[in-house]
CSV table of C-alpha atoms in Angstrom, one decimal:
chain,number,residue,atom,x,y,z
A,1,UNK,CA,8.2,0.6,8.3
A,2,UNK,CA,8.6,-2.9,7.3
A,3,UNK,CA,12.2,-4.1,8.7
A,4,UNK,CA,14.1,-4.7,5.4
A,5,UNK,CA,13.8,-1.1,3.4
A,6,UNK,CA,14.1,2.2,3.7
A,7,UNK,CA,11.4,4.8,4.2
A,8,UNK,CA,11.5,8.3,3.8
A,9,UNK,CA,8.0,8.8,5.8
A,10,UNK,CA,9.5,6.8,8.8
A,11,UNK,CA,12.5,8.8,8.7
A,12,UNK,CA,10.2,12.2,8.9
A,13,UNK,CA,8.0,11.1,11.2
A,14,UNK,CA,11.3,10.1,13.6
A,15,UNK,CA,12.5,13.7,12.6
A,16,UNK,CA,9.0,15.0,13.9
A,17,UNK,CA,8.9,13.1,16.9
A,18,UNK,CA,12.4,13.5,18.5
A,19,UNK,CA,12.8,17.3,17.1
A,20,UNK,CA,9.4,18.5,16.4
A,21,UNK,CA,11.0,19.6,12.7
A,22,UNK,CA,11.4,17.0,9.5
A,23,UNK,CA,15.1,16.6,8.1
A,24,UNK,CA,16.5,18.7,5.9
A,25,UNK,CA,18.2,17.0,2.5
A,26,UNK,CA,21.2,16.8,4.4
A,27,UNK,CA,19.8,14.6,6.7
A,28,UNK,CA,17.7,12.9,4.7
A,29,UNK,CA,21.0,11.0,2.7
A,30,UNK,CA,22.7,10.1,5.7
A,31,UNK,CA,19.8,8.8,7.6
A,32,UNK,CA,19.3,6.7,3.9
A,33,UNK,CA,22.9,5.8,3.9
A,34,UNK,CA,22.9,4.8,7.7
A,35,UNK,CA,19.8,2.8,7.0
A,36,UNK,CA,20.6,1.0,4.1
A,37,UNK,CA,24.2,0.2,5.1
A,38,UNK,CA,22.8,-1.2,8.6
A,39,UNK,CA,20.2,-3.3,6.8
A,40,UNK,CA,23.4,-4.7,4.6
A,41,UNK,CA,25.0,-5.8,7.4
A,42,UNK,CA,22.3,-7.4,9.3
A,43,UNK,CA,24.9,-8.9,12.2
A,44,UNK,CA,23.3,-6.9,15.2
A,45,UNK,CA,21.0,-7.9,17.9
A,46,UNK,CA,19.2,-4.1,17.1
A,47,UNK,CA,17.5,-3.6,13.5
A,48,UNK,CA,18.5,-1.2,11.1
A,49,UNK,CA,15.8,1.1,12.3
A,50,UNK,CA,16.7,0.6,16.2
A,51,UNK,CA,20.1,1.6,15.2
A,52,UNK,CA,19.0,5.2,13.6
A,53,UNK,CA,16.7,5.9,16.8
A,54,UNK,CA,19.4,4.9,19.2
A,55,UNK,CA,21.5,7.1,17.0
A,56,UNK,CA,19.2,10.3,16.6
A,57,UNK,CA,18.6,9.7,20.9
A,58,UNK,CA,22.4,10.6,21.3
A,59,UNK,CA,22.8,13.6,19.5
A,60,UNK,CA,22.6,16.9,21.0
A,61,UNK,CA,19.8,18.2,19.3
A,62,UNK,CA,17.9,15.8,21.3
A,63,UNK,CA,20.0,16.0,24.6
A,64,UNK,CA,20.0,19.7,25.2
A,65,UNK,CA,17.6,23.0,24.8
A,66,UNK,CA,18.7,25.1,22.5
């Protein structure tokens, strides 16, 4: 997705590739919410979309088989 704006697509396709599933609305609004507030700040060396992969790599969903 271009650096600067949220995309729902990008956010499914992360969904997809990480859980094999796409979010549910839940999901949706906080990755939007984490996104848009990341993009706000702007004062890391990671981008707004680095962030929410870093942060969907550390969940347990990802770490462990169900």
């Amino acid at each position: 997705p271009p650096a600067k704006q949220f995309s729902t697509a990008s956010v499914e396709q992360a969904y997809q590739w990480l859980f094999q599933r796409t979010p549910v609305e839940e999901e949706m609004l906080v990755a939007r919410r984490f996104i848009e507030q990341a993009l706000e700040a702007d004062n890391s060396e990671f981008g707004a979309w680095e962030q929410f992969c870093q942060a969907l790599l550390a969940t347990n969903e990802f770490a462990f088989v169900d």
